[in-house]
Structures are given as structure tokens and as C-alpha cells.
Amino acid sequence: MAHALHVQVPIDLSRHKGWVGGLLERALGATAGSRSAPDFEALGVELKTIPISRTGRPRESTFLTSIAPRTLADERWPTSTVRSKLARVLWVPIEASPDIPLGRRRVGSPLLWSPSAEEDRALSDDFELLRRSVSEGWLDGVTAHAGQFLQVRPKGKNAAARRWTPDPDGDESPARPRGFYLRARFTAGVLARHYHPASLS
DNA sequence: TTTTGATCATCC
DNA sequence: GGATGATCAAAA
């Protein structure tokens, strides 16, 4: 695929972490670039590549969106940024065992997905929990341990990055920038329900 | 082995 | 610096 698009294949992803995602964007004609819009704007579809281990499970969590605490405080799940990002996703599984050279990794059958009622409910619960903590100023108290499927993790230049953020005193102080991520447990469920329905109870 | 916290490239 | 795209690597 890279060859067909005249794109150089890096030796590894350590300094090219978004390379696979970018390649699929080019191959499929994603239109949004670095703007905050769905990858396929006219279709309202978000493209997400998902690295798959030898055992067929996602190797990584999935980044959704960064957190602006003041904005998040006024959000509610039905109209939230997180939910809109997940409204319609094209999941593209990609082989990602470290021992498979980058240029040899296969692309799996993609899945055009929208959350089921149950999935939406589960995410809603996590979202409300996390939103409350952040809104009350406890951003630095929210760790990646919170949330069954949705979690809050650092998303910044490095560990030293800081942004002015509301704190519990009603004041504001510098806090590390964070974002919402989908746990691998969740995407594993999505793929299993679609590709291996017989394996589920 | 799995998960959390840290990090990297590019575009604007 | 923060949006996009994610994976790396230390800790649990």
C-alpha cells in the first residue's frame, strides 16, 4: 500500500507513531487533515486504525479527544464531543506484532461501526463519572485507573507540559493536559461481537 | 503480560 | 501550543 502511494516505509514506528493511521487516511481519501472534523466529513465517518496482536486482540487503547475542562463541565453525554467522535467509526484492524516488519503487516477487514445501545450506556456511565471529577476541579486526581471502558490519560508534549486548569479551590493552577481514551478492553469487545459472535455467551 | 503515564511527527 | 495520527516503555 505504501509503495502504491509512493510513501516511504519507516524501519519502525518509534519516531513515526501515527504513520499507519496516516497511510490509511491517504489510501482511503480522508479529507479532514488536522482539523477537528470527521475524517470523511461528507459521510460523518471517523477513521481509526487499530493495532492487533498475534492473539487477535487490540494492542493499544484508542485516543478520542483532548480534554478542555471548562468546556467539558457543561457537556452532557448525548451531545458530548466524545460521543460525537464515536457516532460512526470505521475501525481498520492492522497486524501489529513487533516481529512483523512494518511493510509486511496486513490490513484486516474493516468494520463500519456505531455504538449499540448497551455500548452507549456503558460509555455514558464512565463519561459522567469522569466528567464530574474533572468539572469539580479534580483533574489531577483523575488517573487512568478510573472508568471501565473510557479513561482519562495524559496527552501532551511530555511530562513537563502544563495548562492552566480549574482546581478544587475554585481557583486555577497548572495541570498536565489530558485526553479521553477508549480502553483496549472496549475495542476488543467491539471486534469480538462483530467478528466472533459465536464465541460470546 | 497488561496497563498507565510519557512521548513522537506533522500541520496550522 | 494544540489539533491530528497514535505507540513506546516503565511500572504494576
mmCIF file of C-alpha atoms (C1' of nucleotides) in Angstrom:
data_model
loop_
_atom_site.group_PDB
_atom_site.id
_atom_site.type_symbol
_atom_site.label_atom_id
_atom_site.label_comp_id
_atom_site.label_asym_id
_atom_site.label_seq_id
_atom_site.Cartn_x
_atom_site.Cartn_y
_atom_site.Cartn_z
ATOM 1 C CA MET A 1 0.000 0.000 0.000
ATOM 2 C CA ALA A 2 2.802 2.378 0.897
ATOM 3 C CA HIS A 3 4.525 1.595 -2.375
ATOM 4 C CA ALA A 4 1.399 2.277 -4.380
ATOM 5 C CA LEU A 5 1.077 5.655 -2.653
ATOM 6 C CA HIS A 6 4.790 6.467 -3.064
ATOM 7 C CA VAL A 7 5.228 6.624 0.696
ATOM 8 C CA GLN A 8 8.464 5.501 2.383
ATOM 9 C CA VAL A 9 8.113 2.760 4.971
ATOM 10 C CA PRO A 10 9.984 3.622 8.190
ATOM 11 C CA ILE A 11 12.099 0.963 9.930
ATOM 12 C CA ASP A 12 9.872 1.123 12.981
ATOM 13 C CA LEU A 13 7.193 3.336 14.497
ATOM 14 C CA SER A 14 9.181 4.751 17.412
ATOM 15 C CA ARG A 15 9.523 8.094 15.667
ATOM 16 C CA HIS A 16 6.564 7.620 13.358
ATOM 17 C CA LYS A 17 3.761 6.716 15.725
ATOM 18 C CA GLY A 18 0.953 7.956 13.522
ATOM 19 C CA TRP A 19 2.345 6.536 10.314
ATOM 20 C CA VAL A 20 -0.073 3.644 9.881
ATOM 21 C CA GLY A 21 -3.069 5.873 10.550
ATOM 22 C CA GLY A 22 -1.801 8.469 8.093
ATOM 23 C CA LEU A 23 -1.225 5.861 5.424
ATOM 24 C CA LEU A 24 -4.794 4.613 5.693
ATOM 25 C CA GLU A 25 -6.083 8.183 5.543
ATOM 26 C CA ARG A 26 -4.277 8.701 2.265
ATOM 27 C CA ALA A 27 -5.311 5.356 0.874
ATOM 28 C CA LEU A 28 -8.969 5.967 1.646
ATOM 29 C CA GLY A 29 -9.042 9.672 0.827
ATOM 30 C CA ALA A 30 -9.727 11.127 4.253
ATOM 31 C CA THR A 31 -10.481 14.821 3.984
ATOM 32 C CA ALA A 32 -10.162 16.418 7.411
ATOM 33 C CA GLY A 33 -6.380 16.698 7.778
ATOM 34 C CA SER A 34 -5.530 18.111 11.185
ATOM 35 C CA ARG A 35 -8.855 19.905 11.551
ATOM 36 C CA SER A 36 -11.314 18.859 14.222
ATOM 37 C CA ALA A 37 -13.750 17.146 11.902
ATOM 38 C CA PRO A 38 -14.611 13.568 10.972
ATOM 39 C CA ASP A 39 -12.060 12.041 8.610
ATOM 40 C CA PHE A 40 -14.741 11.593 5.993
ATOM 41 C CA GLU A 41 -16.753 14.740 6.519
ATOM 42 C CA ALA A 42 -19.470 14.146 3.973
ATOM 43 C CA LEU A 43 -20.151 10.734 5.466
ATOM 44 C CA GLY A 44 -19.677 11.677 9.107
ATOM 45 C CA VAL A 45 -17.224 8.805 9.489
ATOM 46 C CA GLU A 46 -14.186 8.741 11.760
ATOM 47 C CA LEU A 47 -11.268 6.515 10.687
ATOM 48 C CA LYS A 48 -9.397 4.596 13.383
ATOM 49 C CA THR A 49 -6.695 2.047 12.718
ATOM 50 C CA ILE A 50 -6.397 -0.493 15.479
ATOM 51 C CA PRO A 51 -3.203 -2.466 16.145
ATOM 52 C CA ILE A 52 -3.910 -6.179 16.547
ATOM 53 C CA SER A 53 -1.724 -8.631 18.455
ATOM 54 C CA ARG A 54 -0.910 -12.172 17.440
ATOM 55 C CA THR A 55 -3.853 -13.359 19.529
ATOM 56 C CA GLY A 56 -6.236 -11.100 17.670
ATOM 57 C CA ARG A 57 -6.744 -8.544 20.413
ATOM 58 C CA PRO A 58 -6.089 -4.795 20.265
ATOM 59 C CA ARG A 59 -2.589 -3.988 21.499
ATOM 60 C CA GLU A 60 -3.370 -0.417 22.440
ATOM 61 C CA SER A 61 -6.035 1.916 23.714
ATOM 62 C CA THR A 62 -7.611 4.379 21.283
ATOM 63 C CA PHE A 63 -7.230 8.126 21.638
ATOM 64 C CA LEU A 64 -10.512 10.001 21.231
ATOM 65 C CA THR A 65 -10.160 13.665 22.056
ATOM 66 C CA SER A 66 -8.278 16.000 24.348
ATOM 67 C CA ILE A 67 -9.967 17.498 27.379
ATOM 68 C CA ALA A 68 -10.820 21.163 27.843
ATOM 69 C CA PRO A 69 -12.063 21.110 31.460
ATOM 70 C CA ARG A 70 -14.220 24.269 31.237
ATOM 71 C CA THR A 71 -15.941 23.014 28.116
ATOM 72 C CA LEU A 72 -16.333 19.508 29.469
ATOM 73 C CA ALA A 73 -18.068 20.827 32.593
ATOM 74 C CA ASP A 74 -21.019 22.000 30.508
ATOM 75 C CA GLU A 75 -21.232 18.893 28.370
ATOM 76 C CA ARG A 76 -23.652 16.028 28.792
ATOM 77 C CA TRP A 77 -23.154 12.620 27.234
ATOM 78 C CA PRO A 78 -25.810 12.810 24.478
ATOM 79 C CA THR A 79 -24.228 15.895 22.916
ATOM 80 C CA SER A 80 -20.646 15.414 24.099
ATOM 81 C CA THR A 81 -17.568 15.648 21.917
ATOM 82 C CA VAL A 82 -16.575 12.128 22.925
ATOM 83 C CA ARG A 83 -19.885 10.666 21.833
ATOM 84 C CA SER A 84 -19.845 12.517 18.517
ATOM 85 C CA LYS A 85 -16.366 11.134 17.794
ATOM 86 C CA LEU A 86 -17.745 7.641 18.258
ATOM 87 C CA ALA A 87 -21.023 8.108 16.419
ATOM 88 C CA ARG A 88 -19.734 6.399 13.275
ATOM 89 C CA VAL A 89 -16.272 4.835 13.188
ATOM 90 C CA LEU A 90 -14.506 2.839 10.508
ATOM 91 C CA TRP A 91 -12.268 0.505 12.519
ATOM 92 C CA VAL A 92 -9.402 -0.805 10.425
ATOM 93 C CA PRO A 93 -7.513 -3.634 12.150
ATOM 94 C CA ILE A 94 -3.802 -3.808 11.316
ATOM 95 C CA GLU A 95 -1.368 -6.544 12.232
ATOM 96 C CA ALA A 96 0.928 -5.105 14.855
ATOM 97 C CA SER A 97 3.124 -7.822 16.352
ATOM 98 C CA PRO A 98 6.543 -6.226 16.853
ATOM 99 C CA ASP A 99 8.256 -9.041 14.972
ATOM 100 C CA ILE A 100 6.350 -8.366 11.753
ATOM 101 C CA PRO A 101 8.217 -5.816 9.638
ATOM 102 C CA LEU A 102 6.132 -2.699 9.072
ATOM 103 C CA GLY A 103 5.981 -3.212 5.321
ATOM 104 C CA ARG A 104 4.595 -6.710 5.759
ATOM 105 C CA ARG A 105 1.768 -6.032 8.153
ATOM 106 C CA ARG A 106 -1.610 -6.973 6.755
ATOM 107 C CA VAL A 107 -4.739 -4.861 6.828
ATOM 108 C CA GLY A 108 -7.755 -6.696 8.187
ATOM 109 C CA SER A 109 -11.391 -6.449 7.189
ATOM 110 C CA PRO A 110 -12.629 -3.055 8.346
ATOM 111 C CA LEU A 111 -15.733 -2.549 10.420
ATOM 112 C CA LEU A 112 -18.097 0.371 9.970
ATOM 113 C CA TRP A 113 -19.492 0.700 13.466
ATOM 114 C CA SER A 114 -21.812 2.737 15.618
ATOM 115 C CA PRO A 115 -22.264 2.075 19.344
ATOM 116 C CA SER A 116 -25.048 -0.302 20.300
ATOM 117 C CA ALA A 117 -27.482 0.786 22.995
ATOM 118 C CA GLU A 118 -25.527 -1.223 25.562
ATOM 119 C CA GLU A 119 -22.178 0.157 24.459
ATOM 120 C CA ASP A 120 -23.550 3.684 24.520
ATOM 121 C CA ARG A 121 -24.909 3.203 28.035
ATOM 122 C CA ALA A 122 -21.629 1.830 29.357
ATOM 123 C CA LEU A 123 -19.673 4.705 27.865
ATOM 124 C CA SER A 124 -22.204 7.181 29.200
ATOM 125 C CA ASP A 125 -21.673 5.896 32.746
ATOM 126 C CA ASP A 126 -17.906 6.285 32.503
ATOM 127 C CA PHE A 127 -18.242 9.675 30.877
ATOM 128 C CA GLU A 128 -20.472 11.074 33.610
ATOM 129 C CA LEU A 129 -18.144 9.800 36.323
ATOM 130 C CA LEU A 130 -15.080 11.309 34.690
ATOM 131 C CA ARG A 131 -16.831 14.498 33.665
ATOM 132 C CA ARG A 132 -17.939 15.140 37.250
ATOM 133 C CA SER A 133 -14.446 14.688 38.654
ATOM 134 C CA VAL A 134 -12.916 16.979 36.075
ATOM 135 C CA SER A 135 -15.688 19.565 36.404
ATOM 136 C CA GLU A 136 -15.226 19.755 40.144
ATOM 137 C CA GLY A 137 -11.604 20.633 39.563
ATOM 138 C CA TRP A 138 -10.118 17.258 40.379
ATOM 139 C CA LEU A 139 -8.345 16.761 37.074
ATOM 140 C CA ASP A 140 -5.087 15.858 38.794
ATOM 141 C CA GLY A 141 -6.970 13.347 40.932
ATOM 142 C CA VAL A 142 -8.339 11.557 37.890
ATOM 143 C CA THR A 143 -5.958 8.784 36.895
ATOM 144 C CA ALA A 144 -6.127 6.219 34.112
ATOM 145 C CA HIS A 145 -7.461 3.752 36.692
ATOM 146 C CA ALA A 146 -10.923 5.313 36.586
ATOM 147 C CA GLY A 147 -13.506 4.157 34.052
ATOM 148 C CA GLN A 148 -14.458 0.695 32.825
ATOM 149 C CA PHE A 149 -14.147 1.462 29.115
ATOM 150 C CA LEU A 150 -13.431 5.158 28.879
ATOM 151 C CA GLN A 151 -10.408 6.582 30.660
ATOM 152 C CA VAL A 152 -8.528 9.849 31.086
ATOM 153 C CA ARG A 153 -4.808 9.826 30.326
ATOM 154 C CA PRO A 154 -2.040 12.352 29.707
ATOM 155 C CA LYS A 155 -1.991 13.797 26.198
ATOM 156 C CA GLY A 156 0.634 16.451 25.861
ATOM 157 C CA LYS A 157 4.079 17.203 24.572
ATOM 158 C CA ASN A 158 5.742 15.478 27.539
ATOM 159 C CA ALA A 159 5.569 15.077 31.313
ATOM 160 C CA ALA A 160 6.507 18.714 31.815
ATOM 161 C CA ALA A 161 3.600 20.095 29.790
ATOM 162 C CA ARG A 162 1.124 22.183 31.784
ATOM 163 C CA ARG A 163 -2.080 24.108 31.104
ATOM 164 C CA TRP A 164 -3.994 26.479 33.340
ATOM 165 C CA THR A 165 -6.837 24.394 34.696
ATOM 166 C CA PRO A 166 -9.630 24.928 37.256
ATOM 167 C CA ASP A 167 -8.806 23.369 40.622
ATOM 168 C CA PRO A 168 -10.909 22.287 43.647
ATOM 169 C CA ASP A 169 -10.447 25.686 45.350
ATOM 170 C CA GLY A 170 -12.387 27.291 42.536
ATOM 171 C CA ASP A 171 -9.105 28.821 41.511
ATOM 172 C CA GLU A 172 -6.869 27.596 38.739
ATOM 173 C CA SER A 173 -3.436 26.045 38.597
ATOM 174 C CA PRO A 174 -1.177 24.386 36.032
ATOM 175 C CA ALA A 175 -2.171 20.783 35.304
ATOM 176 C CA ARG A 176 -0.978 18.219 32.820
ATOM 177 C CA PRO A 177 -3.080 18.165 29.619
ATOM 178 C CA ARG A 178 -5.138 15.013 29.211
ATOM 179 C CA GLY A 179 -7.433 13.289 26.801
ATOM 180 C CA PHE A 180 -10.157 10.661 26.641
ATOM 181 C CA TYR A 181 -9.080 7.192 25.546
ATOM 182 C CA LEU A 182 -11.024 4.016 24.854
ATOM 183 C CA ARG A 183 -9.567 1.062 26.727
ATOM 184 C CA ALA A 184 -8.421 -1.904 24.623
ATOM 185 C CA ARG A 185 -10.982 -3.947 26.577
ATOM 186 C CA PHE A 186 -13.739 -1.961 24.867
ATOM 187 C CA THR A 187 -12.441 -2.210 21.307
ATOM 188 C CA ALA A 188 -11.740 -5.895 21.900
ATOM 189 C CA GLY A 189 -15.422 -6.303 22.684
ATOM 190 C CA VAL A 190 -16.485 -4.387 19.597
ATOM 191 C CA LEU A 191 -14.318 -6.571 17.340
ATOM 192 C CA ALA A 192 -15.328 -9.790 19.071
ATOM 193 C CA ARG A 193 -19.042 -9.029 18.817
ATOM 194 C CA HIS A 194 -18.654 -8.376 15.111
ATOM 195 C CA TYR A 195 -16.114 -10.969 14.030
ATOM 196 C CA HIS A 196 -16.601 -13.757 16.568
ATOM 197 C CA PRO A 197 -20.226 -13.575 17.691
ATOM 198 C CA ALA A 198 -20.335 -17.340 18.371
ATOM 199 C CA SER A 199 -17.597 -17.001 20.994
ATOM 200 C CA LEU A 200 -19.818 -14.785 23.150
ATOM 201 C CA SER A 201 -22.272 -16.059 25.722
ATOM 202 C "C1'" DT B 1 1.598 -9.788 30.361
ATOM 203 C "C1'" DT B 2 -1.179 -5.725 30.865
ATOM 204 C "C1'" DT B 3 -1.851 -1.021 31.931
ATOM 205 C "C1'" DT B 4 -0.552 3.622 32.938
ATOM 206 C "C1'" DG B 5 1.874 7.581 32.098
ATOM 207 C "C1'" DA B 6 5.139 9.517 28.595
ATOM 208 C "C1'" DT B 7 6.357 10.507 24.106
ATOM 209 C "C1'" DC B 8 6.877 11.354 18.769
ATOM 210 C "C1'" DA B 9 5.764 13.534 13.898
ATOM 211 C "C1'" DT B 10 3.323 16.851 11.298
ATOM 212 C "C1'" DC B 11 0.208 20.580 10.304
ATOM 213 C "C1'" DC B 12 -1.585 25.159 11.302
ATOM 214 C "C1'" DG C 1 0.727 25.127 21.703
ATOM 215 C "C1'" DG C 2 -2.877 22.271 20.473
ATOM 216 C "C1'" DA C 3 -5.102 19.755 16.806
ATOM 217 C "C1'" DT C 4 -4.369 15.485 14.067
ATOM 218 C "C1'" DG C 5 -2.401 10.464 13.906
ATOM 219 C "C1'" DA C 6 -1.009 7.074 17.537
ATOM 220 C "C1'" DT C 7 2.844 3.780 20.036
ATOM 221 C "C1'" DC C 8 6.542 3.491 23.393
ATOM 222 C "C1'" DA C 9 8.317 1.852 27.628
ATOM 223 C "C1'" DA C 10 8.335 1.799 32.633
ATOM 224 C "C1'" DA C 11 5.532 0.143 36.270
ATOM 225 C "C1'" DA C 12 2.263 -2.915 38.195
#
